[in-house]
Amino acid sequence: MTDTAWTVRNLVRSARRAALPPTDVAPDPGIGDVPPTTPTARAALHTAAAERLAAHDRFEQAYLHLREAVRLLNGAAVVEDELDRLRREHAEAHEQSRRDSLTASYNRRYLDETLADLLGADRQVCLALADIDHFKLVNDTHGHPFGDRVLQRIVLELGRALPRGAFCARYGGEEFALVLPGLGPDEGVAACEAARERVAAHDWSELHPELRMTISIGIAHTGPGDAAVDPLVAEADLLLYTAKQAGRNAVAHRGPGGRVVLAGAASGRRSIPQPDVHGGRPGPPAPLTAE
């Protein structure tokens, strides 16, 4: 944080102690009903409002209150560049807190919060969980730094050409989530099959002459009125496991009648394991033959 920011913080803390009696409570963001008597006291109130707004992720309004507090403390000598710098630093820190440090995709926290918001807004959503096939072998053969480069490249391919409003998030380890708001089941499956094909068709020889990577995907859909995140995630996870049990490099989804089917080229495989009636993961399938 810059020297000016620390100065503002210290001045405001001192002003709050001096201006407010011990029994006073910091005001809500609407502070027009509080009659401060000095610029320093008014600055303290603006800063208290900014802190409350920021705690609820209302960063634009918080910035306006902080800006006014600095004006009151510095008068006409306010440096606009410093305020803009503080705003940029805050925005950058907020964005970084939502990103995975290795792949720059969104992180699990952002995924969970956004899914809850989307379902709470009564929107249909497709959620896909994608797992890199045989990724442990990549790490064991080439080392973890090489595996990190593979993860980064996978994210680029997953995120490329996604529908508008969709995004990729790291779910954990070598597993990623694709969130596809506003898409119906058929559209979601098509988007995931295209992502699977991009990964399979990528020129992996840039990283190693013998490298070939594929992914398995399970995709679930929820319509308007279904506001529960956990069942949607559990269904996508179940379908992902089915795709891997059915031979990997495939997109698994629910077809007519609720049976699990595979999309695209994998649809011709002879045996696709089915979850049991209680929704548990399927057991190992019979030997499979690819089309």
mmCIF file of C-alpha atoms in Angstrom:
data_model
loop_
_atom_site.group_PDB
_atom_site.id
_atom_site.type_symbol
_atom_site.label_atom_id
_atom_site.label_comp_id
_atom_site.label_asym_id
_atom_site.label_seq_id
_atom_site.Cartn_x
_atom_site.Cartn_y
_atom_site.Cartn_z
ATOM 1 C CA MET A 1 0.000 0.000 0.000
ATOM 2 C CA THR A 2 1.257 3.512 -0.778
ATOM 3 C CA ASP A 3 2.308 6.129 1.793
ATOM 4 C CA THR A 4 -0.754 8.228 1.000
ATOM 5 C CA ALA A 5 -3.054 5.292 1.633
ATOM 6 C CA TRP A 6 -1.453 4.615 5.003
ATOM 7 C CA THR A 7 -1.728 8.298 5.882
ATOM 8 C CA VAL A 8 -5.431 8.308 5.040
ATOM 9 C CA ARG A 9 -6.014 5.171 7.067
ATOM 10 C CA ASN A 10 -4.186 6.499 10.138
ATOM 11 C CA LEU A 11 -5.842 9.915 9.950
ATOM 12 C CA VAL A 12 -9.260 8.376 9.609
ATOM 13 C CA ARG A 13 -8.734 6.061 12.556
ATOM 14 C CA SER A 14 -7.633 8.997 14.673
ATOM 15 C CA ALA A 15 -10.553 11.090 13.434
ATOM 16 C CA ARG A 16 -13.030 8.362 14.245
ATOM 17 C CA ARG A 17 -11.745 8.096 17.797
ATOM 18 C CA ALA A 18 -11.811 11.860 18.231
ATOM 19 C CA ALA A 19 -15.110 12.560 16.517
ATOM 20 C CA LEU A 20 -17.361 9.746 17.709
ATOM 21 C CA PRO A 21 -18.340 9.136 21.351
ATOM 22 C CA PRO A 22 -17.606 5.625 22.633
ATOM 23 C CA THR A 23 -21.265 4.661 22.448
ATOM 24 C CA ASP A 24 -21.678 5.738 18.839
ATOM 25 C CA VAL A 25 -22.028 3.099 16.168
ATOM 26 C CA ALA A 26 -20.504 3.559 12.713
ATOM 27 C CA PRO A 27 -23.241 4.551 10.277
ATOM 28 C CA ASP A 28 -24.741 2.499 7.502
ATOM 29 C CA PRO A 29 -23.659 3.337 3.909
ATOM 30 C CA GLY A 30 -26.390 5.964 3.828
ATOM 31 C CA ILE A 31 -24.875 8.545 6.150
ATOM 32 C CA GLY A 32 -26.896 11.621 5.281
ATOM 33 C CA ASP A 33 -28.719 11.537 8.644
ATOM 34 C CA VAL A 34 -25.482 11.911 10.679
ATOM 35 C CA PRO A 35 -24.435 15.527 11.410
ATOM 36 C CA PRO A 36 -20.597 15.536 11.642
ATOM 37 C CA THR A 37 -19.144 18.833 12.772
ATOM 38 C CA THR A 38 -15.694 18.881 11.157
ATOM 39 C CA PRO A 39 -14.142 17.711 7.856
ATOM 40 C CA THR A 40 -12.128 15.144 9.800
ATOM 41 C CA ALA A 41 -15.256 13.715 11.419
ATOM 42 C CA ARG A 42 -17.046 13.615 8.053
ATOM 43 C CA ALA A 43 -14.046 11.817 6.561
ATOM 44 C CA ALA A 44 -14.259 9.233 9.339
ATOM 45 C CA LEU A 45 -17.920 8.607 8.551
ATOM 46 C CA HIS A 46 -17.224 8.250 4.834
ATOM 47 C CA THR A 47 -14.454 5.770 5.572
ATOM 48 C CA ALA A 48 -16.706 3.742 7.878
ATOM 49 C CA ALA A 49 -19.272 3.575 5.087
ATOM 50 C CA ALA A 50 -16.561 2.516 2.607
ATOM 51 C CA GLU A 51 -15.456 -0.306 4.895
ATOM 52 C CA ARG A 52 -18.992 -1.641 5.205
ATOM 53 C CA LEU A 53 -19.623 -1.460 1.470
ATOM 54 C CA ALA A 54 -16.335 -3.193 0.656
ATOM 55 C CA ALA A 55 -17.172 -5.988 3.102
ATOM 56 C CA HIS A 56 -20.244 -6.689 0.944
ATOM 57 C CA ASP A 57 -18.258 -6.488 -2.343
ATOM 58 C CA ARG A 58 -19.859 -3.141 -3.281
ATOM 59 C CA PHE A 59 -16.517 -1.781 -4.389
ATOM 60 C CA GLU A 60 -17.673 1.048 -6.651
ATOM 61 C CA GLN A 61 -19.728 2.690 -3.901
ATOM 62 C CA ALA A 62 -16.931 2.077 -1.384
ATOM 63 C CA TYR A 63 -14.478 3.830 -3.671
ATOM 64 C CA LEU A 64 -16.711 6.900 -3.903
ATOM 65 C CA HIS A 65 -16.856 7.187 -0.111
ATOM 66 C CA LEU A 66 -13.096 6.724 0.192
ATOM 67 C CA ARG A 67 -12.546 9.347 -2.472
ATOM 68 C CA GLU A 68 -14.682 11.837 -0.542
ATOM 69 C CA ALA A 69 -12.822 11.036 2.694
ATOM 70 C CA VAL A 70 -9.492 11.833 1.037
ATOM 71 C CA ARG A 71 -10.915 15.079 -0.329
ATOM 72 C CA LEU A 72 -12.051 16.129 3.122
ATOM 73 C CA LEU A 73 -8.697 15.326 4.704
ATOM 74 C CA ASN A 74 -6.589 16.951 1.998
ATOM 75 C CA GLY A 75 -8.860 19.664 0.652
ATOM 76 C CA ALA A 76 -7.923 20.987 -2.781
ATOM 77 C CA ALA A 77 -4.558 19.231 -2.659
ATOM 78 C CA VAL A 78 -6.025 15.792 -3.420
ATOM 79 C CA VAL A 79 -3.926 13.936 -5.960
ATOM 80 C CA GLU A 80 -6.254 12.284 -8.472
ATOM 81 C CA ASP A 81 -3.563 9.939 -9.728
ATOM 82 C CA GLU A 82 -3.162 8.511 -6.243
ATOM 83 C CA LEU A 83 -6.862 7.788 -5.958
ATOM 84 C CA ASP A 84 -6.875 6.105 -9.342
ATOM 85 C CA ARG A 85 -3.860 4.036 -8.342
ATOM 86 C CA LEU A 86 -5.595 2.903 -5.162
ATOM 87 C CA ARG A 87 -8.637 1.923 -7.165
ATOM 88 C CA ARG A 88 -6.573 -0.051 -9.693
ATOM 89 C CA GLU A 89 -4.647 -1.832 -6.943
ATOM 90 C CA HIS A 90 -7.870 -2.791 -5.209
ATOM 91 C CA ALA A 91 -9.423 -4.046 -8.462
ATOM 92 C CA GLU A 92 -6.319 -6.072 -9.300
ATOM 93 C CA ALA A 93 -6.194 -7.629 -5.835
ATOM 94 C CA HIS A 94 -9.883 -8.500 -6.043
ATOM 95 C CA GLU A 95 -9.416 -10.154 -9.461
ATOM 96 C CA GLN A 96 -6.360 -12.103 -8.310
ATOM 97 C CA SER A 97 -8.316 -13.450 -5.351
ATOM 98 C CA ARG A 98 -10.690 -15.128 -7.839
ATOM 99 C CA ARG A 99 -7.968 -16.747 -9.982
ATOM 100 C CA ASP A 100 -5.974 -19.959 -9.717
ATOM 101 C CA SER A 101 -2.316 -18.993 -9.355
ATOM 102 C CA LEU A 102 -0.985 -21.684 -11.722
ATOM 103 C CA THR A 103 -3.436 -21.719 -14.613
ATOM 104 C CA ALA A 104 -5.032 -18.236 -14.322
ATOM 105 C CA SER A 105 -8.439 -19.878 -14.664
ATOM 106 C CA TYR A 106 -11.049 -19.022 -12.055
ATOM 107 C CA ASN A 107 -10.640 -20.785 -8.717
ATOM 108 C CA ARG A 108 -12.975 -22.984 -6.675
ATOM 109 C CA ARG A 109 -14.192 -20.100 -4.529
ATOM 110 C CA TYR A 110 -15.314 -18.118 -7.575
ATOM 111 C CA LEU A 111 -16.911 -21.232 -9.060
ATOM 112 C CA ASP A 112 -18.962 -21.956 -5.948
ATOM 113 C CA GLU A 113 -20.092 -18.345 -5.533
ATOM 114 C CA THR A 114 -21.006 -17.901 -9.193
ATOM 115 C CA LEU A 115 -22.929 -21.162 -9.411
ATOM 116 C CA ALA A 116 -24.956 -20.165 -6.360
ATOM 117 C CA ASP A 117 -25.685 -16.749 -7.899
ATOM 118 C CA LEU A 118 -26.692 -18.223 -11.270
ATOM 119 C CA LEU A 119 -29.034 -20.785 -9.757
ATOM 120 C CA GLY A 120 -30.397 -18.234 -7.325
ATOM 121 C CA ALA A 121 -31.248 -16.002 -10.288
ATOM 122 C CA ASP A 122 -33.490 -18.776 -11.637
ATOM 123 C CA ARG A 123 -31.402 -19.423 -14.778
ATOM 124 C CA GLN A 124 -30.811 -22.703 -16.565
ATOM 125 C CA VAL A 125 -27.185 -23.758 -16.322
ATOM 126 C CA CYS A 126 -25.017 -26.526 -17.701
ATOM 127 C CA LEU A 127 -22.127 -27.594 -15.479
ATOM 128 C CA ALA A 128 -19.382 -29.816 -16.858
ATOM 129 C CA LEU A 129 -16.531 -31.408 -14.921
ATOM 130 C CA ALA A 130 -13.506 -32.268 -17.065
ATOM 131 C CA ASP A 131 -10.638 -34.489 -15.935
ATOM 132 C CA ILE A 132 -7.313 -34.930 -17.767
ATOM 133 C CA ASP A 133 -6.861 -38.549 -18.769
ATOM 134 C CA HIS A 134 -3.798 -40.334 -17.343
ATOM 135 C CA PHE A 135 -2.371 -37.112 -15.943
ATOM 136 C CA LYS A 136 -0.559 -38.914 -13.131
ATOM 137 C CA LEU A 137 1.469 -40.735 -15.772
ATOM 138 C CA VAL A 138 2.504 -37.370 -17.233
ATOM 139 C CA ASN A 139 3.793 -36.184 -13.857
ATOM 140 C CA ASP A 140 5.504 -39.496 -13.116
ATOM 141 C CA THR A 141 7.182 -39.600 -16.532
ATOM 142 C CA HIS A 142 8.126 -35.972 -17.132
ATOM 143 C CA GLY A 143 7.995 -34.357 -13.679
ATOM 144 C CA HIS A 144 5.641 -31.869 -12.048
ATOM 145 C CA PRO A 145 7.005 -28.703 -13.756
ATOM 146 C CA PHE A 146 6.224 -30.333 -17.115
ATOM 147 C CA GLY A 147 2.790 -31.332 -15.790
ATOM 148 C CA ASP A 148 2.174 -27.706 -14.823
ATOM 149 C CA ARG A 149 2.801 -26.671 -18.445
ATOM 150 C CA VAL A 150 0.293 -29.290 -19.589
ATOM 151 C CA LEU A 151 -2.297 -27.931 -17.160
ATOM 152 C CA GLN A 152 -1.780 -24.407 -18.457
ATOM 153 C CA ARG A 153 -2.182 -25.548 -22.062
ATOM 154 C CA ILE A 154 -5.303 -27.561 -21.234
ATOM 155 C CA VAL A 155 -6.897 -24.444 -19.711
ATOM 156 C CA LEU A 156 -6.186 -22.445 -22.863
ATOM 157 C CA GLU A 157 -7.866 -25.088 -25.008
ATOM 158 C CA LEU A 158 -10.836 -25.464 -22.665
ATOM 159 C CA GLY A 159 -11.441 -21.718 -22.513
ATOM 160 C CA ARG A 160 -10.974 -21.066 -26.208
ATOM 161 C CA ALA A 161 -14.232 -20.636 -28.160
ATOM 162 C CA LEU A 162 -16.541 -21.158 -25.190
ATOM 163 C CA PRO A 163 -20.023 -19.662 -25.622
ATOM 164 C CA ARG A 164 -20.553 -16.115 -24.438
ATOM 165 C CA GLY A 165 -20.915 -15.918 -20.659
ATOM 166 C CA ALA A 166 -19.298 -19.333 -20.090
ATOM 167 C CA PHE A 167 -16.078 -19.755 -18.138
ATOM 168 C CA CYS A 168 -13.516 -22.321 -17.009
ATOM 169 C CA ALA A 169 -12.529 -22.826 -13.348
ATOM 170 C CA ARG A 170 -10.027 -25.130 -11.725
ATOM 171 C CA TYR A 171 -12.023 -27.552 -9.594
ATOM 172 C CA GLY A 172 -9.014 -29.242 -8.065
ATOM 173 C CA GLY A 173 -5.817 -30.957 -9.193
ATOM 174 C CA GLU A 174 -6.212 -31.896 -12.863
ATOM 175 C CA GLU A 175 -9.984 -31.424 -12.797
ATOM 176 C CA PHE A 176 -11.711 -28.358 -14.261
ATOM 177 C CA ALA A 177 -15.270 -27.065 -14.397
ATOM 178 C CA LEU A 178 -16.962 -25.474 -17.373
ATOM 179 C CA VAL A 179 -19.934 -23.306 -16.429
ATOM 180 C CA LEU A 180 -22.318 -22.677 -19.320
ATOM 181 C CA PRO A 181 -25.127 -20.299 -18.293
ATOM 182 C CA GLY A 182 -28.264 -20.050 -20.394
ATOM 183 C CA LEU A 183 -27.608 -23.188 -22.451
ATOM 184 C CA GLY A 184 -29.983 -26.096 -22.812
ATOM 185 C CA PRO A 185 -28.779 -29.711 -22.543
ATOM 186 C CA ASP A 186 -28.089 -30.176 -26.267
ATOM 187 C CA GLU A 187 -26.199 -26.887 -26.560
ATOM 188 C CA GLY A 188 -24.164 -27.683 -23.480
ATOM 189 C CA VAL A 189 -23.200 -31.126 -24.767
ATOM 190 C CA ALA A 190 -22.159 -29.619 -28.117
ATOM 191 C CA ALA A 191 -19.949 -27.036 -26.388
ATOM 192 C CA CYS A 192 -18.283 -29.719 -24.251
ATOM 193 C CA GLU A 193 -17.734 -32.061 -27.189
ATOM 194 C CA ALA A 194 -16.083 -29.183 -29.058
ATOM 195 C CA ALA A 195 -13.815 -28.556 -26.046
ATOM 196 C CA ARG A 196 -12.904 -32.258 -25.877
ATOM 197 C CA GLU A 197 -12.040 -32.245 -29.575
ATOM 198 C CA ARG A 198 -9.859 -29.126 -29.189
ATOM 199 C CA VAL A 199 -7.777 -30.829 -26.502
ATOM 200 C CA ALA A 200 -7.456 -34.088 -28.475
ATOM 201 C CA ALA A 201 -6.548 -32.271 -31.711
ATOM 202 C CA HIS A 202 -3.998 -29.933 -30.123
ATOM 203 C CA ASP A 203 -0.391 -30.288 -31.293
ATOM 204 C CA TRP A 204 1.066 -31.609 -28.046
ATOM 205 C CA SER A 205 4.394 -32.355 -29.730
ATOM 206 C CA GLU A 206 5.319 -28.744 -28.979
ATOM 207 C CA LEU A 207 5.819 -29.904 -25.393
ATOM 208 C CA HIS A 208 7.107 -33.421 -26.143
ATOM 209 C CA PRO A 209 7.316 -35.396 -29.416
ATOM 210 C CA GLU A 210 5.362 -38.370 -28.049
ATOM 211 C CA LEU A 211 2.828 -36.493 -25.923
ATOM 212 C CA ARG A 212 -0.895 -36.882 -26.592
ATOM 213 C CA MET A 213 -3.496 -35.580 -24.162
ATOM 214 C CA THR A 214 -7.233 -36.175 -23.906
ATOM 215 C CA ILE A 215 -9.925 -35.307 -21.381
ATOM 216 C CA SER A 216 -13.088 -36.936 -20.094
ATOM 217 C CA ILE A 217 -16.152 -34.816 -19.340
ATOM 218 C CA GLY A 218 -19.410 -35.266 -17.477
ATOM 219 C CA ILE A 219 -22.075 -32.637 -18.072
ATOM 220 C CA ALA A 220 -25.219 -31.981 -16.032
ATOM 221 C CA HIS A 221 -28.041 -29.500 -16.601
ATOM 222 C CA THR A 222 -30.402 -27.698 -14.284
ATOM 223 C CA GLY A 223 -33.411 -25.688 -15.358
ATOM 224 C CA PRO A 224 -35.095 -22.596 -13.891
ATOM 225 C CA GLY A 225 -36.357 -23.207 -10.395
ATOM 226 C CA ASP A 226 -33.629 -25.695 -9.437
ATOM 227 C CA ALA A 227 -31.537 -23.654 -7.016
ATOM 228 C CA ALA A 228 -29.467 -26.443 -5.428
ATOM 229 C CA VAL A 229 -25.753 -26.445 -6.287
ATOM 230 C CA ASP A 230 -24.754 -29.728 -4.649
ATOM 231 C CA PRO A 231 -27.031 -32.036 -6.715
ATOM 232 C CA LEU A 232 -25.822 -30.382 -9.933
ATOM 233 C CA VAL A 233 -22.163 -30.887 -8.987
ATOM 234 C CA ALA A 234 -22.818 -34.462 -7.858
ATOM 235 C CA GLU A 235 -24.516 -35.301 -11.166
ATOM 236 C CA ALA A 236 -21.656 -33.827 -13.214
ATOM 237 C CA ASP A 237 -19.151 -35.774 -11.106
ATOM 238 C CA LEU A 238 -21.092 -39.005 -11.577
ATOM 239 C CA LEU A 239 -21.211 -38.505 -15.342
ATOM 240 C CA LEU A 240 -17.501 -37.671 -15.444
ATOM 241 C CA TYR A 241 -16.735 -40.950 -13.689
ATOM 242 C CA THR A 242 -18.956 -42.769 -16.176
ATOM 243 C CA ALA A 243 -17.096 -41.173 -19.110
ATOM 244 C CA LYS A 244 -13.793 -42.419 -17.699
ATOM 245 C CA GLN A 245 -15.199 -45.895 -17.050
ATOM 246 C CA ALA A 246 -16.498 -45.965 -20.628
ATOM 247 C CA GLY A 247 -13.008 -45.637 -22.083
ATOM 248 C CA ARG A 248 -12.045 -41.972 -21.468
ATOM 249 C CA ASN A 249 -11.751 -39.193 -24.099
ATOM 250 C CA ALA A 250 -15.528 -38.815 -24.080
ATOM 251 C CA VAL A 251 -18.381 -36.562 -22.979
ATOM 252 C CA ALA A 252 -21.043 -38.326 -20.887
ATOM 253 C CA HIS A 253 -24.549 -36.924 -20.439
ATOM 254 C CA ARG A 254 -28.119 -38.007 -19.822
ATOM 255 C CA GLY A 255 -30.073 -39.069 -22.857
ATOM 256 C CA PRO A 256 -33.783 -39.840 -23.311
ATOM 257 C CA GLY A 257 -35.158 -41.833 -20.422
ATOM 258 C CA GLY A 258 -32.314 -40.806 -18.159
ATOM 259 C CA ARG A 259 -29.774 -43.291 -19.514
ATOM 260 C CA VAL A 260 -26.156 -42.161 -19.699
ATOM 261 C CA VAL A 261 -24.914 -41.790 -23.262
ATOM 262 C CA LEU A 262 -21.693 -40.531 -24.852
ATOM 263 C CA ALA A 263 -21.482 -37.669 -27.332
ATOM 264 C CA GLY A 264 -19.778 -37.452 -30.703
ATOM 265 C CA ALA A 265 -17.374 -40.130 -31.879
ATOM 266 C CA ALA A 266 -17.566 -41.988 -28.569
ATOM 267 C CA SER A 267 -21.294 -42.629 -28.990
ATOM 268 C CA GLY A 268 -20.546 -45.816 -30.959
ATOM 269 C CA ARG A 269 -18.850 -47.582 -28.071
ATOM 270 C CA ARG A 270 -20.575 -50.833 -27.294
ATOM 271 C CA SER A 271 -20.809 -50.700 -23.516
ATOM 272 C CA ILE A 272 -21.534 -47.677 -21.361
ATOM 273 C CA PRO A 273 -21.784 -48.337 -17.609
ATOM 274 C CA GLN A 274 -24.947 -47.065 -15.981
ATOM 275 C CA PRO A 275 -25.255 -45.657 -12.424
ATOM 276 C CA ASP A 276 -27.348 -47.752 -10.066
ATOM 277 C CA VAL A 277 -30.846 -46.759 -9.049
ATOM 278 C CA HIS A 278 -29.540 -44.943 -5.977
ATOM 279 C CA GLY A 279 -27.362 -42.616 -8.059
ATOM 280 C CA GLY A 280 -24.065 -44.265 -7.060
ATOM 281 C CA ARG A 281 -21.066 -44.554 -9.322
ATOM 282 C CA PRO A 282 -21.202 -47.453 -11.789
ATOM 283 C CA GLY A 283 -18.951 -50.445 -11.392
ATOM 284 C CA PRO A 284 -16.242 -51.393 -13.906
ATOM 285 C CA PRO A 285 -17.795 -52.039 -17.315
ATOM 286 C CA ALA A 286 -17.287 -55.004 -19.564
ATOM 287 C CA PRO A 287 -14.369 -54.737 -22.031
ATOM 288 C CA LEU A 288 -15.032 -51.845 -24.421
ATOM 289 C CA THR A 289 -14.367 -51.458 -28.083
ATOM 290 C CA ALA A 290 -14.031 -48.000 -29.599
ATOM 291 C CA GLU A 291 -15.805 -47.279 -32.854
#
